[in-house]
Amino acid sequence: DTEVTQTPKHLVMGMTNKKSLKCEQHMGHRAMYWYKQKAKKPPELMFVYSYEKLSINESVPSRFSPECPNSSLLNLHLHALQPEDSALYLCASSQKDLGTGNTIYFGEGSWLTVV
Amino acid sequence: RKEVEQDPGPFNVPEGATVAFNCTYSNSASQSFFWYRQDCRKEPKLLMSVYSSGNEDGRFTAQLNRASQYISLLIRDSKLSDSATYLCVCKAAGNKLTFGGGTRVLVKP
């Protein structure tokens, strides 16, 4: 079982709604990530937090707003999404920065449908 | 050209057979390499890291060829449960992994 927990597992939201995806890890990891994955495609990096600070934003539209309240929690706030934003949203964590041999561990993901 | 390229497959493999597939990467500064496995509608899970000297984990063997910039994965004695998409992952500088598009493997009885 994954040690990265994501909620909710499924979310359906309208284009005018505001919702949030939540992620929690208790492995003492200090880097956390949001990825987006569409069907039959690899995961695409959205954001990286390192020591609770945003270190990478892959030019993600502002309708996606990440937040890292502490070293164990990562949120993704959603507002005014489009149907094409429907996807699997994966949270991941890793030990500090990705040094040699370190890699990331994914949560089970949140399936998002925008209607 | 994509940074990390994989044959999408599917590789149709008889149960008990051996299958191998490669992944090529374009960034010569890539430092670390991994294979992940992803089942349908599930999250990617780390299968194994890939070390310079090659490494084995049970029925799985990974190799790295830095000169030709590719890594490989070999699965021996394939099981039905090995059916999945195998993602090649490379890391260059920074806190960022680059994923290949995945190779789909179907093991059939």
GROMACS .gro file of C-alpha atoms in nm:
model
  224
    1ASP     CA    1   0.000   0.000   0.000
    2THR     CA    2   0.117   0.350  -0.083
    3GLU     CA    3   0.226   0.573   0.204
    4VAL     CA    4   0.109   0.880   0.019
    5THR     CA    5  -0.261   0.933   0.078
    6GLN     CA    6  -0.480   1.136  -0.153
    7THR     CA    7  -0.838   1.252  -0.111
    8PRO     CA    8  -1.086   1.246  -0.264
    9LYS     CA    9  -1.035   0.945  -0.490
   10HIS     CA   10  -1.300   1.072  -0.729
   11LEU     CA   11  -1.428   1.425  -0.785
   12VAL     CA   12  -1.683   1.563  -1.028
   13MET     CA   13  -1.703   1.939  -1.044
   14GLY     CA   14  -1.868   2.203  -1.255
   15MET     CA   15  -1.672   2.470  -1.435
   16THR     CA   16  -1.776   2.735  -1.181
   17ASN     CA   17  -1.699   2.527  -0.873
   18LYS     CA   18  -1.410   2.562  -0.630
   19LYS     CA   19  -1.270   2.240  -0.491
   20SER     CA   20  -0.946   2.110  -0.345
   21LEU     CA   21  -0.741   1.794  -0.374
   22LYS     CA   22  -0.549   1.687  -0.065
   23CYS     CA   23  -0.236   1.483  -0.018
   24GLU     CA   24  -0.062   1.361   0.296
   25GLN     CA   25   0.259   1.167   0.359
   26HIS     CA   26   0.422   1.057   0.683
   27MET     CA   27   0.751   0.929   0.549
   28GLY     CA   28   0.944   1.239   0.653
   29HIS     CA   29   0.991   1.334   0.290
   30ARG     CA   30   1.070   1.700   0.231
   31ALA     CA   31   0.981   1.726  -0.137
   32MET     CA   32   0.626   1.689  -0.266
   33TYR     CA   33   0.488   1.696  -0.618
   34TRP     CA   34   0.170   1.731  -0.819
   35TYR     CA   35   0.144   1.547  -1.149
   36LYS     CA   36  -0.137   1.533  -1.403
   37GLN     CA   37  -0.195   1.222  -1.612
   38LYS     CA   38  -0.427   1.187  -1.910
   39ALA     CA   39  -0.529   0.851  -2.053
   40LYS     CA   40  -0.250   0.658  -2.227
   41LYS     CA   41   0.002   0.935  -2.151
   42PRO     CA   42   0.282   0.953  -1.895
   43PRO     CA   43   0.250   1.172  -1.586
   44GLU     CA   44   0.321   1.541  -1.648
   45LEU     CA   45   0.485   1.744  -1.373
   46MET     CA   46   0.284   2.042  -1.251
   47PHE     CA   47   0.445   2.164  -0.927
   48VAL     CA   48   0.729   2.076  -0.691
   49TYR     CA   49   0.756   2.184  -0.328
   50SER     CA   50   1.090   2.150  -0.156
   51TYR     CA   51   1.101   2.218   0.219
   52GLU     CA   52   0.749   2.363   0.195
   53LYS     CA   53   0.852   2.618  -0.065
   54LEU     CA   54   0.739   2.612  -0.427
   55SER     CA   55   1.047   2.530  -0.631
   56ILE     CA   56   0.904   2.433  -0.969
   57ASN     CA   57   0.591   2.553  -1.150
   58GLU     CA   58   0.570   2.403  -1.497
   59SER     CA   59   0.378   2.700  -1.638
   60VAL     CA   60   0.054   2.565  -1.498
   61PRO     CA   61  -0.257   2.784  -1.552
   62SER     CA   62  -0.357   2.988  -1.248
   63ARG     CA   63  -0.685   2.800  -1.215
   64PHE     CA   64  -0.466   2.542  -1.039
   65SER     CA   65  -0.326   2.676  -0.712
   66PRO     CA   66  -0.095   2.462  -0.498
   67GLU     CA   67  -0.045   2.501  -0.125
   68CYS     CA   68   0.190   2.329   0.116
   69PRO     CA   69   0.069   2.399   0.473
   70ASN     CA   70   0.345   2.184   0.629
   71SER     CA   71   0.597   1.918   0.541
   72SER     CA   72   0.336   1.642   0.543
   73LEU     CA   73   0.053   1.808   0.355
   74LEU     CA   74   0.005   1.927  -0.001
   75ASN     CA   75  -0.313   2.072  -0.146
   76LEU     CA   76  -0.420   2.160  -0.497
   77HIS     CA   77  -0.694   2.422  -0.514
   78LEU     CA   78  -0.912   2.412  -0.824
   79HIS     CA   79  -1.122   2.697  -0.960
   80ALA     CA   80  -1.291   2.764  -1.293
   81LEU     CA   81  -1.158   2.448  -1.451
   82GLN     CA   82  -1.227   2.339  -1.807
   83PRO     CA   83  -1.347   1.997  -1.927
   84GLU     CA   84  -1.001   1.933  -2.073
   85ASP     CA   85  -0.861   1.948  -1.718
   86SER     CA   86  -1.031   1.615  -1.649
   87ALA     CA   87  -0.752   1.373  -1.563
   88LEU     CA   88  -0.587   1.169  -1.290
   89TYR     CA   89  -0.405   1.400  -1.048
   90LEU     CA   90  -0.116   1.229  -0.874
   91CYS     CA   91   0.061   1.348  -0.565
   92ALA     CA   92   0.411   1.221  -0.496
   93SER     CA   93   0.687   1.269  -0.242
   94SER     CA   94   1.059   1.208  -0.216
   95GLN     CA   95   1.342   1.238   0.034
   96LYS     CA   96   1.465   1.597   0.021
   97ASP     CA   97   1.588   1.671  -0.325
   98LEU     CA   98   1.631   1.405  -0.588
   99GLY     CA   99   1.990   1.308  -0.532
  100THR     CA  100   2.146   1.005  -0.691
  101GLY     CA  101   1.926   0.706  -0.628
  102ASN     CA  102   1.638   0.897  -0.471
  103THR     CA  103   1.310   0.879  -0.652
  104ILE     CA  104   0.947   0.967  -0.599
  105TYR     CA  105   0.659   0.768  -0.456
  106PHE     CA  106   0.307   0.827  -0.583
  107GLY     CA  107  -0.027   0.832  -0.408
  108GLU     CA  108  -0.320   0.648  -0.563
  109GLY     CA  109  -0.438   0.963  -0.734
  110SER     CA  110  -0.756   1.165  -0.755
  111TRP     CA  111  -0.974   1.113  -1.060
  112LEU     CA  112  -1.113   1.451  -1.160
  113THR     CA  113  -1.400   1.503  -1.402
  114VAL     CA  114  -1.498   1.858  -1.499
  115VAL     CA  115  -1.847   1.893  -1.640
  116ARG     CA  116   1.259   1.455  -3.036
  117LYS     CA  117   1.125   1.346  -2.696
  118GLU     CA  118   1.370   1.345  -2.406
  119VAL     CA  119   1.281   0.988  -2.314
  120GLU     CA  120   1.144   0.753  -2.577
  121GLN     CA  121   0.990   0.411  -2.548
  122ASP     CA  122   0.827   0.167  -2.787
  123PRO     CA  123   0.459   0.191  -2.687
  124GLY     CA  124   0.396  -0.177  -2.773
  125PRO     CA  125   0.196  -0.372  -2.690
  126PHE     CA  126   0.440  -0.656  -2.645
  127ASN     CA  127   0.230  -0.971  -2.650
  128VAL     CA  128   0.418  -1.229  -2.445
  129PRO     CA  129   0.329  -1.595  -2.386
  130GLU     CA  130   0.322  -1.687  -2.020
  131GLY     CA  131   0.663  -1.816  -1.914
  132ALA     CA  132   0.848  -1.642  -2.196
  133THR     CA  133   1.113  -1.370  -2.172
  134VAL     CA  134   1.051  -1.017  -2.292
  135ALA     CA  135   1.290  -0.724  -2.315
  136PHE     CA  136   1.247  -0.366  -2.420
  137ASN     CA  137   1.453  -0.049  -2.424
  138CYS     CA  138   1.421   0.316  -2.349
  139THR     CA  139   1.641   0.584  -2.505
  140TYR     CA  140   1.719   0.919  -2.347
  141SER     CA  141   1.855   1.229  -2.513
  142ASN     CA  142   1.997   1.421  -2.218
  143SER     CA  143   2.354   1.303  -2.167
  144ALA     CA  144   2.352   1.473  -1.825
  145SER     CA  145   2.094   1.224  -1.695
  146GLN     CA  146   2.219   1.087  -1.366
  147SER     CA  147   1.961   0.844  -1.233
  148PHE     CA  148   1.730   0.599  -1.402
  149PHE     CA  149   1.429   0.403  -1.289
  150TRP     CA  150   1.162   0.168  -1.414
  151TYR     CA  151   0.808   0.218  -1.288
  152ARG     CA  152   0.515  -0.011  -1.344
  153GLN     CA  153   0.163   0.122  -1.393
  154ASP     CA  154  -0.147  -0.093  -1.396
  155CYS     CA  155  -0.464   0.024  -1.567
  156ARG     CA  156  -0.626   0.310  -1.372
  157LYS     CA  157  -0.366   0.286  -1.093
  158GLU     CA  158  -0.074   0.500  -0.989
  159PRO     CA  159   0.282   0.434  -1.113
  160LYS     CA  160   0.483   0.221  -0.871
  161LEU     CA  161   0.860   0.198  -0.853
  162LEU     CA  162   0.973  -0.134  -0.998
  163MET     CA  163   1.348  -0.085  -0.971
  164SER     CA  164   1.629   0.162  -0.995
  165VAL     CA  165   1.884   0.111  -1.272
  166TYR     CA  166   2.248   0.104  -1.172
  167SER     CA  167   2.550   0.156  -1.395
  168SER     CA  168   2.667  -0.203  -1.355
  169GLY     CA  169   2.322  -0.344  -1.423
  170ASN     CA  170   2.105  -0.499  -1.157
  171GLU     CA  171   1.862  -0.779  -1.104
  172ASP     CA  172   1.557  -0.813  -0.885
  173GLY     CA  173   1.407  -1.159  -0.907
  174ARG     CA  174   1.283  -1.210  -1.261
  175PHE     CA  175   1.359  -0.850  -1.361
  176THR     CA  176   1.694  -0.730  -1.495
  177ALA     CA  177   1.777  -0.370  -1.575
  178GLN     CA  178   2.075  -0.250  -1.775
  179LEU     CA  179   2.218   0.095  -1.846
  180ASN     CA  180   2.423   0.179  -2.154
  181ARG     CA  181   2.554   0.533  -2.110
  182ALA     CA  182   2.752   0.532  -2.435
  183SER     CA  183   2.442   0.466  -2.642
  184GLN     CA  184   2.209   0.641  -2.395
  185TYR     CA  185   1.958   0.371  -2.334
  186ILE     CA  186   1.830   0.156  -2.053
  187SER     CA  187   1.664  -0.178  -2.082
  188LEU     CA  188   1.431  -0.401  -1.884
  189LEU     CA  189   1.417  -0.778  -1.920
  190ILE     CA  190   1.144  -0.990  -1.766
  191ARG     CA  191   1.207  -1.364  -1.738
  192ASP     CA  192   0.945  -1.634  -1.688
  193SER     CA  193   0.663  -1.386  -1.751
  194LYS     CA  194   0.356  -1.411  -1.531
  195LEU     CA  195   0.004  -1.299  -1.616
  196SER     CA  196   0.041  -1.044  -1.337
  197ASP     CA  197   0.332  -0.881  -1.524
  198SER     CA  198   0.080  -0.733  -1.769
  199ALA     CA  199   0.113  -0.358  -1.723
  200THR     CA  200   0.264  -0.044  -1.870
  201TYR     CA  201   0.632   0.000  -1.789
  202LEU     CA  202   0.749   0.360  -1.759
  203CYS     CA  203   1.112   0.455  -1.807
  204VAL     CA  204   1.216   0.751  -1.591
  205CYS     CA  205   1.533   0.961  -1.608
  206LYS     CA  206   1.666   1.235  -1.384
  207ALA     CA  207   1.905   1.508  -1.488
  208ALA     CA  208   1.987   1.807  -1.269
  209GLY     CA  209   1.727   1.950  -1.037
  210ASN     CA  210   1.421   1.807  -0.870
  211LYS     CA  211   1.262   1.682  -1.185
  212LEU     CA  212   1.204   1.342  -1.339
  213THR     CA  213   1.133   1.288  -1.707
  214PHE     CA  214   0.896   1.006  -1.795
  215GLY     CA  215   0.889   0.807  -2.115
  216GLY     CA  216   0.556   0.735  -2.277
  217GLY     CA  217   0.549   0.380  -2.147
  218THR     CA  218   0.571   0.031  -2.296
  219ARG     CA  219   0.263  -0.184  -2.267
  220VAL     CA  220   0.319  -0.554  -2.195
  221LEU     CA  221   0.042  -0.813  -2.225
  222VAL     CA  222   0.119  -1.160  -2.094
  223LYS     CA  223  -0.117  -1.421  -2.229
  224PRO     CA  224  -0.182  -1.780  -2.119
   0.00000   0.00000   0.00000
